[in-house]
Coordinates of N, CA and C in Angstrom, one line a residue:
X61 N 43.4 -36.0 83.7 CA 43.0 -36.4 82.4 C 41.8 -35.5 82.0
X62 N 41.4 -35.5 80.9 CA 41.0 -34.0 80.2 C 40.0 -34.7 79.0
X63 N 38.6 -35.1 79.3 CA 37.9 -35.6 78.8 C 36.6 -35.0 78.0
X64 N 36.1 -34.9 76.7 CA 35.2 -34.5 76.1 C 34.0 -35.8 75.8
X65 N 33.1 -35.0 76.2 CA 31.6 -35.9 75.7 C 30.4 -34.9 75.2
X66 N 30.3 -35.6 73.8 CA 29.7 -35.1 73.3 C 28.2 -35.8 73.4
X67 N 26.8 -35.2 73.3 CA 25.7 -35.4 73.2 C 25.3 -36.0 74.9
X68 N 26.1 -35.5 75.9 CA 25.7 -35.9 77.1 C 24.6 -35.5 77.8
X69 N 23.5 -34.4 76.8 CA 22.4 -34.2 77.2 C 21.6 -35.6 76.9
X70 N 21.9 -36.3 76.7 CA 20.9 -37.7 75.9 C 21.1 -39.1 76.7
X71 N 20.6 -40.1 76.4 CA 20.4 -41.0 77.6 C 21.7 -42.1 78.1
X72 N 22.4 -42.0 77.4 CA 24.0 -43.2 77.2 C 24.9 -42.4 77.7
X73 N 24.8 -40.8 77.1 CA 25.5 -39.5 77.3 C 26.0 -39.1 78.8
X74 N 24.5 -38.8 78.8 CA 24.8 -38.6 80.7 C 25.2 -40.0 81.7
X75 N 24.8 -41.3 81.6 CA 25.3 -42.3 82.4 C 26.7 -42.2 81.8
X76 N 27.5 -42.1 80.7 CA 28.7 -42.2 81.0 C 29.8 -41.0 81.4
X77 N 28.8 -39.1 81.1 CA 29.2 -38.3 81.9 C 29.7 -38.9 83.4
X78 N 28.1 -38.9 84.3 CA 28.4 -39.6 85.4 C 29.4 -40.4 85.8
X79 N 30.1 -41.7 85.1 CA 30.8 -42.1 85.8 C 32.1 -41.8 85.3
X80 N 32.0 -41.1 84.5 CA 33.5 -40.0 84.0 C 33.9 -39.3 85.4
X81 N 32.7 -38.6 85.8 CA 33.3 -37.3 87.0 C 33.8 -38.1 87.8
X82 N 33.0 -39.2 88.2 CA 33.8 -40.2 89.4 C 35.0 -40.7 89.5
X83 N 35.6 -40.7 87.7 CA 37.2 -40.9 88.3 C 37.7 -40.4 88.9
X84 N 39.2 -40.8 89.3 CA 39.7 -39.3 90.2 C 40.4 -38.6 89.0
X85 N 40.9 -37.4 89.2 CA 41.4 -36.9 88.4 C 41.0 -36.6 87.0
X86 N 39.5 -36.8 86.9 CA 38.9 -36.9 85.6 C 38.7 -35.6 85.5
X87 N 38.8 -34.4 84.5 CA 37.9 -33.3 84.0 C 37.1 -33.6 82.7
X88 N 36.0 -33.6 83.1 CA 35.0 -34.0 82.7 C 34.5 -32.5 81.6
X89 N 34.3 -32.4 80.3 CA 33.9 -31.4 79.6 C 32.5 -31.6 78.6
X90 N 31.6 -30.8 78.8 CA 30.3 -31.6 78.1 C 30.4 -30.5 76.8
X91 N 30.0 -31.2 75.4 CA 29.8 -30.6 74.3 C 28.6 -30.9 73.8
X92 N 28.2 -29.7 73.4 CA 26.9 -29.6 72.7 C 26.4 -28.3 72.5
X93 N 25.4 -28.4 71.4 CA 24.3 -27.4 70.9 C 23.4 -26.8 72.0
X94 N 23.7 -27.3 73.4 CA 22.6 -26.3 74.6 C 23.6 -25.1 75.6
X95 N 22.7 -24.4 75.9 CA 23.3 -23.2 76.0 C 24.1 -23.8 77.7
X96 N 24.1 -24.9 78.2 CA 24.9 -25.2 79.8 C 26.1 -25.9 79.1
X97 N 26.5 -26.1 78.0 CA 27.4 -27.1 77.5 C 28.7 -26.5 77.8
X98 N 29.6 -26.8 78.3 CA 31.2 -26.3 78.3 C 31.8 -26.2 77.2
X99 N 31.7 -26.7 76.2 CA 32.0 -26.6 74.7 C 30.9 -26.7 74.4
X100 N 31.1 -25.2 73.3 CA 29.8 -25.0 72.0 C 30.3 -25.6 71.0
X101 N 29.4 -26.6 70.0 CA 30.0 -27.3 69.2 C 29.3 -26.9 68.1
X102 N 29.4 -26.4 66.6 CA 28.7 -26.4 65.9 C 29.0 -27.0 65.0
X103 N 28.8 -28.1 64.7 CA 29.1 -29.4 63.4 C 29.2 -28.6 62.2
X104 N 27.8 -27.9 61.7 CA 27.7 -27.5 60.5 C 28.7 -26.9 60.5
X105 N 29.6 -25.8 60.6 CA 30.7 -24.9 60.4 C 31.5 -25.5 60.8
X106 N 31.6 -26.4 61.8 CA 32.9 -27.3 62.0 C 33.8 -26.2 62.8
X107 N 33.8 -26.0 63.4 CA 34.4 -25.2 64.5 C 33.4 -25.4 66.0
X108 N 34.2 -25.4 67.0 CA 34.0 -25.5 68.4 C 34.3 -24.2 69.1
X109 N 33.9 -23.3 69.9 CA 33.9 -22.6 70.2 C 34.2 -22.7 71.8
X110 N 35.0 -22.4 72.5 CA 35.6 -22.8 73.7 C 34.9 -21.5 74.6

């Protein structure tokens, strides 16, 4: 299963990152505006950048 979270640099973000990876089978993908994010997201332009 093939999961996106967005704003998981932030405080609700990351505790539900965390128990995302813990599933089994979970790929866990973080989106955001910082440069470690797996997906670049840029709202304004509305395009994501993979």
């Amino acid at each position: 299963m093939r999961i996106l979270v967005l704003g998981a640099g932030g405080y609700l973000g990351g505790h539900v990152t965390e128990r995302l990876r813990a599933l089994p089978g979970a790929r866990v993908l973080v989106g955001g505006r910082s440069p470690g994010a797996d997906v670049a997201v840029d709202l304004a332009a509305d395009r994501p950048y993979l």
